[in-house]
Amino acid sequence: MLSVATTLICEILKTTVPTPSPQDINLSVQIHDALLDEKITGTALLAAKARVQAVWHLWEAKMKRDEIAELDKKYDDLRAEYGKLEDEAAAVAVQLAARRCEAREWKIMAYKEDWQGIFDEEVDKE
């Protein structure tokens, strides 16, 4: 029985943990390098995402600025047109007031007329 145990111990000692082969070492280095590359790529990706968002914000700000400029121009054009219409309305109001004064004068003169005499048929016969 001792010989069987001795044989087993000898076999265990012969089969110690094998030393890693150069390929195994190279694989672990490759894994380590890949993890570093992934970390660097992730950082670069986050930075690129931040730049894209910044560009998007700049684009949106530009679009809003353009919309505001367009609306400002439209507002200015409408205000100018409104000013012209106000001037035209004032001129028409002056003309209307003048015509009303003239109409009043004619109305006063018409009331002063001798309408009875105008429509008197006997005057026409004479």
GROMACS .gro file of N, CA and C in nm:
model
  378
    1MET      N    1   0.081  -0.115   0.000
    1MET     CA    2   0.000   0.000   0.000
    1MET      C    3   0.087   0.124   0.000
    2LEU      N    4   0.196   0.115   0.060
    2LEU     CA    5   0.290   0.225   0.063
    2LEU      C    6   0.344   0.253  -0.076
    3SER      N    7   0.357   0.156  -0.149
    3SER     CA    8   0.412   0.176  -0.283
    3SER      C    9   0.312   0.250  -0.372
    4VAL      N   10   0.184   0.228  -0.350
    4VAL     CA   11   0.083   0.298  -0.430
    4VAL      C   12   0.083   0.446  -0.392
    5ALA      N   13   0.092   0.479  -0.264
    5ALA     CA   14   0.094   0.618  -0.219
    5ALA      C   15   0.220   0.686  -0.269
    6THR      N   16   0.330   0.616  -0.263
    6THR     CA   17   0.455   0.673  -0.311
    6THR      C   18   0.446   0.699  -0.460
    7THR      N   19   0.388   0.611  -0.529
    7THR     CA   20   0.373   0.626  -0.674
    7THR      C   21   0.285   0.748  -0.705
    8LEU      N   22   0.179   0.764  -0.629
    8LEU     CA   23   0.089   0.878  -0.651
    8LEU      C   24   0.159   1.010  -0.623
    9ILE      N   25   0.236   1.015  -0.514
    9ILE     CA   26   0.308   1.137  -0.480
    9ILE      C   27   0.410   1.169  -0.588
   10CYS      N   28   0.475   1.071  -0.637
   10CYS     CA   29   0.572   1.093  -0.744
   10CYS      C   30   0.504   1.145  -0.870
   11GLU      N   31   0.389   1.093  -0.898
   11GLU     CA   32   0.315   1.138  -1.017
   11GLU      C   33   0.269   1.284  -1.000
   12ILE      N   34   0.224   1.317  -0.877
   12ILE     CA   35   0.179   1.454  -0.849
   12ILE      C   36   0.296   1.550  -0.863
   13LEU      N   37   0.411   1.512  -0.811
   13LEU     CA   38   0.527   1.599  -0.820
   13LEU      C   39   0.573   1.618  -0.964
   14LYS      N   40   0.557   1.516  -1.043
   14LYS     CA   41   0.594   1.528  -1.184
   14LYS      C   42   0.498   1.621  -1.259
   15THR      N   43   0.373   1.616  -1.221
   15THR     CA   44   0.272   1.697  -1.290
   15THR      C   45   0.244   1.824  -1.212
   16THR      N   46   0.341   1.906  -1.198
   16THR     CA   47   0.322   2.034  -1.130
   16THR      C   48   0.253   2.130  -1.228
   17VAL      N   49   0.218   2.244  -1.176
   17VAL     CA   50   0.149   2.344  -1.261
   17VAL      C   51   0.243   2.380  -1.374
   18PRO      N   52   0.194   2.367  -1.494
   18PRO     CA   53   0.282   2.395  -1.607
   18PRO      C   54   0.310   2.545  -1.618
   19THR      N   55   0.423   2.577  -1.666
   19THR     CA   56   0.457   2.718  -1.686
   19THR      C   57   0.382   2.767  -1.810
   20PRO      N   58   0.337   2.890  -1.806
   20PRO     CA   59   0.259   2.938  -1.921
   20PRO      C   60   0.347   2.947  -2.045
   21SER      N   61   0.287   2.912  -2.155
   21SER     CA   62   0.361   2.918  -2.281
   21SER      C   63   0.364   3.063  -2.329
   22PRO      N   64   0.453   3.096  -2.419
   22PRO     CA   65   0.460   3.232  -2.471
   22PRO      C   66   0.329   3.276  -2.537
   23GLN      N   67   0.257   3.182  -2.596
   23GLN     CA   68   0.128   3.217  -2.658
   23GLN      C   69   0.028   3.261  -2.552
   24ASP      N   70   0.027   3.189  -2.435
   24ASP     CA   71  -0.064   3.225  -2.327
   24ASP      C   72  -0.031   3.364  -2.273
   25ILE      N   73   0.095   3.393  -2.257
   25ILE     CA   74   0.137   3.524  -2.208
   25ILE      C   75   0.096   3.631  -2.309
   26ASN      N   76   0.116   3.604  -2.436
   26ASN     CA   77   0.079   3.697  -2.541
   26ASN      C   78  -0.072   3.723  -2.540
   27LEU      N   79  -0.153   3.620  -2.515
   27LEU     CA   80  -0.298   3.634  -2.511
   27LEU      C   81  -0.340   3.724  -2.396
   28SER      N   82  -0.281   3.708  -2.279
   28SER     CA   83  -0.318   3.793  -2.166
   28SER      C   84  -0.277   3.938  -2.192
   29VAL      N   85  -0.163   3.957  -2.259
   29VAL     CA   86  -0.120   4.092  -2.295
   29VAL      C   87  -0.218   4.151  -2.396
   30GLN      N   88  -0.262   4.070  -2.490
   30GLN     CA   89  -0.359   4.117  -2.589
   30GLN      C   90  -0.492   4.156  -2.524
   31ILE      N   91  -0.534   4.074  -2.426
   31ILE     CA   92  -0.659   4.107  -2.354
   31ILE      C   93  -0.641   4.238  -2.279
   32HIS      N   94  -0.529   4.253  -2.212
   32HIS     CA   95  -0.502   4.376  -2.138
   32HIS      C   96  -0.500   4.497  -2.234
   33ASP      N   97  -0.432   4.481  -2.348
   33ASP     CA   98  -0.427   4.589  -2.447
   33ASP      C   99  -0.566   4.620  -2.501
   34ALA      N  100  -0.645   4.515  -2.525
   34ALA     CA  101  -0.781   4.536  -2.577
   34ALA      C  102  -0.866   4.611  -2.476
   35LEU      N  103  -0.852   4.579  -2.348
   35LEU     CA  104  -0.927   4.652  -2.245
   35LEU      C  105  -0.885   4.798  -2.238
   36LEU      N  106  -0.755   4.824  -2.250
   36LEU     CA  107  -0.708   4.963  -2.252
   36LEU      C  108  -0.762   5.037  -2.375
   37ASP      N  109  -0.756   4.969  -2.491
   37ASP     CA  110  -0.809   5.030  -2.614
   37ASP      C  111  -0.958   5.060  -2.601
   38GLU      N  112  -1.030   4.967  -2.538
   38GLU     CA  113  -1.175   4.987  -2.518
   38GLU      C  114  -1.200   5.108  -2.429
   39LYS      N  115  -1.120   5.121  -2.325
   39LYS     CA  116  -1.135   5.235  -2.235
   39LYS      C  117  -1.105   5.365  -2.308
   40ILE      N  118  -0.997   5.366  -2.385
   40ILE     CA  119  -0.960   5.486  -2.462
   40ILE      C  120  -1.068   5.518  -2.565
   41THR      N  121  -1.117   5.413  -2.633
   41THR     CA  122  -1.222   5.433  -2.733
   41THR      C  123  -1.349   5.486  -2.668
   42GLY      N  124  -1.384   5.432  -2.552
   42GLY     CA  125  -1.502   5.481  -2.480
   42GLY      C  126  -1.488   5.627  -2.443
   43THR      N  127  -1.370   5.664  -2.396
   43THR     CA  128  -1.345   5.804  -2.362
   43THR      C  129  -1.355   5.892  -2.486
   44ALA      N  130  -1.295   5.846  -2.595
   44ALA     CA  131  -1.300   5.923  -2.720
   44ALA      C  132  -1.443   5.932  -2.772
   45LEU      N  133  -1.519   5.823  -2.756
   45LEU     CA  134  -1.658   5.823  -2.800
   45LEU      C  135  -1.741   5.922  -2.719
   46LEU      N  136  -1.719   5.925  -2.589
   46LEU     CA  137  -1.792   6.021  -2.505
   46LEU      C  138  -1.754   6.165  -2.542
   47ALA      N  139  -1.626   6.186  -2.571
   47ALA     CA  140  -1.583   6.320  -2.612
   47ALA      C  141  -1.646   6.358  -2.746
   48ALA      N  142  -1.650   6.262  -2.839
   48ALA     CA  143  -1.712   6.289  -2.970
   48ALA      C  144  -1.861   6.317  -2.953
   49LYS      N  145  -1.926   6.242  -2.866
   49LYS     CA  146  -2.068   6.264  -2.840
   49LYS      C  147  -2.091   6.404  -2.784
   50ALA      N  148  -2.005   6.446  -2.693
   50ALA     CA  149  -2.016   6.580  -2.636
   50ALA      C  150  -1.996   6.687  -2.743
   51ARG      N  151  -1.902   6.663  -2.835
   51ARG     CA  152  -1.880   6.760  -2.944
   51ARG      C  153  -2.000   6.764  -3.038
   52VAL      N  154  -2.057   6.647  -3.067
   52VAL     CA  155  -2.175   6.644  -3.154
   52VAL      C  156  -2.290   6.719  -3.088
   53GLN      N  157  -2.310   6.699  -2.959
   53GLN     CA  158  -2.415   6.772  -2.888
   53GLN      C  159  -2.387   6.923  -2.890
   54ALA      N  160  -2.263   6.961  -2.874
   54ALA     CA  161  -2.228   7.103  -2.878
   54ALA      C  162  -2.257   7.162  -3.015
   55VAL      N  163  -2.222   7.088  -3.121
   55VAL     CA  164  -2.250   7.134  -3.257
   55VAL      C  165  -2.401   7.144  -3.278
   56TRP      N  166  -2.476   7.046  -3.227
   56TRP     CA  167  -2.622   7.049  -3.238
   56TRP      C  168  -2.678   7.173  -3.168
   57HIS      N  169  -2.627   7.202  -3.050
   57HIS     CA  170  -2.674   7.321  -2.976
   57HIS      C  171  -2.641   7.448  -3.053
   58LEU      N  172  -2.522   7.454  -3.113
   58LEU     CA  173  -2.485   7.569  -3.195
   58LEU      C  174  -2.579   7.582  -3.315
   59TRP      N  175  -2.610   7.468  -3.378
   59TRP     CA  176  -2.699   7.469  -3.494
   59TRP      C  177  -2.838   7.519  -3.453
   60GLU      N  178  -2.891   7.467  -3.343
   60GLU     CA  179  -3.023   7.510  -3.295
   60GLU      C  180  -3.022   7.659  -3.263
   61ALA      N  181  -2.915   7.706  -3.199
   61ALA     CA  182  -2.906   7.849  -3.167
   61ALA      C  183  -2.904   7.932  -3.295
   62LYS      N  184  -2.832   7.885  -3.397
   62LYS     CA  185  -2.827   7.956  -3.525
   62LYS      C  186  -2.964   7.959  -3.589
   63MET      N  187  -3.034   7.845  -3.588
   63MET     CA  188  -3.167   7.839  -3.648
   63MET      C  189  -3.264   7.933  -3.576
   64LYS      N  190  -3.257   7.936  -3.445
   64LYS     CA  191  -3.344   8.026  -3.368
   64LYS      C  192  -3.309   8.171  -3.399
   65ARG      N  193  -3.180   8.200  -3.409
   65ARG     CA  194  -3.136   8.336  -3.442
   65ARG      C  195  -3.187   8.376  -3.580
   66ASP      N  196  -3.180   8.284  -3.677
   66ASP     CA  197  -3.230   8.312  -3.812
   66ASP      C  198  -3.381   8.336  -3.811
   67GLU      N  199  -3.454   8.254  -3.734
   67GLU     CA  200  -3.599   8.272  -3.723
   67GLU      C  201  -3.631   8.408  -3.663
   68ILE      N  202  -3.556   8.445  -3.560
   68ILE     CA  203  -3.579   8.574  -3.495
   68ILE      C  204  -3.550   8.688  -3.592
   69ALA      N  205  -3.441   8.677  -3.669
   69ALA     CA  206  -3.407   8.781  -3.766
   69ALA      C  207  -3.516   8.794  -3.872
   70GLU      N  208  -3.567   8.680  -3.917
   70GLU     CA  209  -3.674   8.681  -4.017
   70GLU      C  210  -3.801   8.746  -3.961
   71LEU      N  211  -3.836   8.710  -3.838
   71LEU     CA  212  -3.954   8.769  -3.776
   71LEU      C  213  -3.934   8.918  -3.748
   72ASP      N  214  -3.813   8.956  -3.709
   72ASP     CA  215  -3.783   9.099  -3.688
   72ASP      C  216  -3.802   9.178  -3.817
   73LYS      N  217  -3.753   9.122  -3.928
   73LYS     CA  218  -3.767   9.189  -4.057
   73LYS      C  219  -3.914   9.200  -4.095
   74LYS      N  220  -3.987   9.092  -4.077
   74LYS     CA  221  -4.130   9.093  -4.108
   74LYS      C  222  -4.202   9.197  -4.021
   75TYR      N  223  -4.166   9.202  -3.893
   75TYR     CA  224  -4.227   9.299  -3.802
   75TYR      C  225  -4.194   9.441  -3.846
   76ASP      N  226  -4.068   9.465  -3.881
   76ASP     CA  227  -4.028   9.599  -3.927
   76ASP      C  228  -4.103   9.638  -4.054
   77ASP      N  229  -4.117   9.542  -4.148
   77ASP     CA  230  -4.191   9.571  -4.271
   77ASP      C  231  -4.336   9.605  -4.241
   78LEU      N  232  -4.396   9.527  -4.150
   78LEU     CA  233  -4.536   9.554  -4.114
   78LEU      C  234  -4.550   9.687  -4.042
   79ARG      N  235  -4.455   9.720  -3.957
   79ARG     CA  236  -4.460   9.850  -3.888
   79ARG      C  237  -4.447   9.964  -3.989
   80ALA      N  238  -4.360   9.948  -4.089
   80ALA     CA  239  -4.345  10.051  -4.192
   80ALA      C  240  -4.475  10.065  -4.271
   81GLU      N  241  -4.533   9.951  -4.308
   81GLU     CA  242  -4.661   9.954  -4.380
   81GLU      C  243  -4.770  10.016  -4.294
   82TYR      N  244  -4.770   9.982  -4.167
   82TYR     CA  245  -4.867  10.039  -4.073
   82TYR      C  246  -4.849  10.190  -4.063
   83GLY      N  247  -4.725  10.235  -4.059
   83GLY     CA  248  -4.697  10.379  -4.055
   83GLY      C  249  -4.749  10.449  -4.179
   84LYS      N  250  -4.727  10.385  -4.297
   84LYS     CA  251  -4.779  10.443  -4.421
   84LYS      C  252  -4.931  10.450  -4.418
   85LEU      N  253  -4.994  10.342  -4.369
   85LEU     CA  254  -5.140  10.340  -4.361
   85LEU      C  255  -5.192  10.445  -4.263
   86GLU      N  256  -5.120  10.464  -4.153
   86GLU     CA  257  -5.159  10.569  -4.058
   86GLU      C  258  -5.151  10.706  -4.123
   87ASP      N  259  -5.043  10.730  -4.199
   87ASP     CA  260  -5.028  10.857  -4.270
   87ASP      C  261  -5.141  10.876  -4.371
   88GLU      N  262  -5.171  10.770  -4.446
   88GLU     CA  263  -5.278  10.776  -4.545
   88GLU      C  264  -5.413  10.799  -4.476
   89ALA      N  265  -5.435  10.731  -4.363
   89ALA     CA  266  -5.560  10.749  -4.288
   89ALA      C  267  -5.571  10.892  -4.237
   90ALA      N  268  -5.461  10.950  -4.192
   90ALA     CA  269  -5.462  11.088  -4.145
   90ALA      C  270  -5.495  11.183  -4.260
   91ALA      N  271  -5.438  11.159  -4.378
   91ALA     CA  272  -5.466  11.243  -4.494
   91ALA      C  273  -5.612  11.232  -4.534
   92VAL      N  274  -5.666  11.110  -4.533
   92VAL     CA  275  -5.807  11.090  -4.566
   92VAL      C  276  -5.895  11.156  -4.462
   93ALA      N  277  -5.856  11.149  -4.336
   93ALA     CA  278  -5.934  11.214  -4.229
   93ALA      C  279  -5.938  11.365  -4.249
   94VAL      N  280  -5.826  11.424  -4.292
   94VAL     CA  281  -5.823  11.568  -4.320
   94VAL      C  282  -5.916  11.601  -4.437
   95GLN      N  283  -5.909  11.519  -4.542
   95GLN     CA  284  -5.997  11.540  -4.657
   95GLN      C  285  -6.144  11.525  -4.617
   96LEU      N  286  -6.172  11.425  -4.535
   96LEU     CA  287  -6.309  11.402  -4.488
   96LEU      C  288  -6.359  11.521  -4.407
   97ALA      N  289  -6.276  11.572  -4.319
   97ALA     CA  290  -6.315  11.689  -4.239
   97ALA      C  291  -6.341  11.809  -4.329
   98ALA      N  292  -6.256  11.827  -4.430
   98ALA     CA  293  -6.276  11.939  -4.524
   98ALA      C  294  -6.407  11.923  -4.600
   99ARG      N  295  -6.437  11.801  -4.645
   99ARG     CA  296  -6.561  11.776  -4.719
   99ARG      C  297  -6.683  11.796  -4.628
  100ARG      N  298  -6.671  11.756  -4.501
  100ARG     CA  299  -6.783  11.775  -4.408
  100ARG      C  300  -6.808  11.924  -4.384
  101CYS      N  301  -6.700  12.001  -4.369
  101CYS     CA  302  -6.716  12.147  -4.352
  101CYS      C  303  -6.783  12.207  -4.476
  102GLU      N  304  -6.736  12.164  -4.591
  102GLU     CA  305  -6.793  12.213  -4.716
  102GLU      C  306  -6.940  12.175  -4.726
  103ALA      N  307  -6.971  12.051  -4.687
  103ALA     CA  308  -7.111  12.005  -4.691
  103ALA      C  309  -7.197  12.086  -4.595
  104ARG      N  310  -7.142  12.116  -4.477
  104ARG     CA  311  -7.216  12.198  -4.380
  104ARG      C  312  -7.246  12.337  -4.438
  105GLU      N  313  -7.146  12.395  -4.503
  105GLU     CA  314  -7.166  12.527  -4.563
  105GLU      C  315  -7.275  12.522  -4.670
  106TRP      N  316  -7.271  12.417  -4.752
  106TRP     CA  317  -7.374  12.402  -4.854
  106TRP      C  318  -7.511  12.377  -4.792
  107LYS      N  319  -7.512  12.303  -4.683
  107LYS     CA  320  -7.639  12.275  -4.615
  107LYS      C  321  -7.697  12.406  -4.559
  108ILE      N  322  -7.610  12.489  -4.499
  108ILE     CA  323  -7.654  12.618  -4.444
  108ILE      C  324  -7.708  12.706  -4.557
  109MET      N  325  -7.635  12.710  -4.669
  109MET     CA  326  -7.681  12.790  -4.782
  109MET      C  327  -7.813  12.736  -4.837
  110ALA      N  328  -7.825  12.602  -4.836
  110ALA     CA  329  -7.949  12.543  -4.887
  110ALA      C  330  -8.067  12.577  -4.797
  111TYR      N  331  -8.047  12.582  -4.665
  111TYR     CA  332  -8.157  12.618  -4.575
  111TYR      C  333  -8.195  12.765  -4.591
  112LYS      N  334  -8.099  12.847  -4.631
  112LYS     CA  335  -8.126  12.989  -4.647
  112LYS      C  336  -8.204  13.019  -4.776
  113GLU      N  337  -8.206  12.925  -4.864
  113GLU     CA  338  -8.275  12.946  -4.992
  113GLU      C  339  -8.426  12.958  -4.968
  114ASP      N  340  -8.488  13.023  -5.059
  114ASP     CA  341  -8.634  13.037  -5.055
  114ASP      C  342  -8.692  12.920  -5.133
  115TRP      N  343  -8.709  12.810  -5.065
  115TRP     CA  344  -8.756  12.689  -5.131
  115TRP      C  345  -8.902  12.704  -5.175
  116GLN      N  346  -8.974  12.775  -5.099
  116GLN     CA  347  -9.113  12.793  -5.135
  116GLN      C  348  -9.122  12.868  -5.268
  117GLY      N  349  -9.039  12.969  -5.278
  117GLY     CA  350  -9.040  13.047  -5.401
  117GLY      C  351  -8.985  12.968  -5.519
  118ILE      N  352  -8.893  12.882  -5.493
  118ILE     CA  353  -8.834  12.803  -5.601
  118ILE      C  354  -8.936  12.708  -5.659
  119PHE      N  355  -9.016  12.646  -5.569
  119PHE     CA  356  -9.112  12.547  -5.615
  119PHE      C  357  -9.249  12.610  -5.648
  120ASP      N  358  -9.256  12.739  -5.641
  120ASP     CA  359  -9.382  12.807  -5.670
  120ASP      C  360  -9.402  12.807  -5.822
  121GLU      N  361  -9.508  12.747  -5.865
  121GLU     CA  362  -9.535  12.734  -6.007
  121GLU      C  363  -9.577  12.868  -6.068
  122GLU      N  364  -9.631  12.952  -5.988
  122GLU     CA  365  -9.676  13.080  -6.040
  122GLU      C  366  -9.557  13.167  -6.079
  123VAL      N  367  -9.449  13.153  -6.008
  123VAL     CA  368  -9.330  13.230  -6.041
  123VAL      C  369  -9.280  13.187  -6.179
  124ASP      N  370  -9.293  13.059  -6.208
  124ASP     CA  371  -9.247  13.007  -6.337
  124ASP      C  372  -9.334  13.062  -6.451
  125LYS      N  373  -9.460  13.087  -6.422
  125LYS     CA  374  -9.550  13.134  -6.527
  125LYS      C  375  -9.525  13.281  -6.560
  126GLU      N  376  -9.471  13.354  -6.472
  126GLU     CA  377  -9.450  13.496  -6.496
  126GLU      C  378  -9.338  13.521  -6.584
   0.00000   0.00000   0.00000
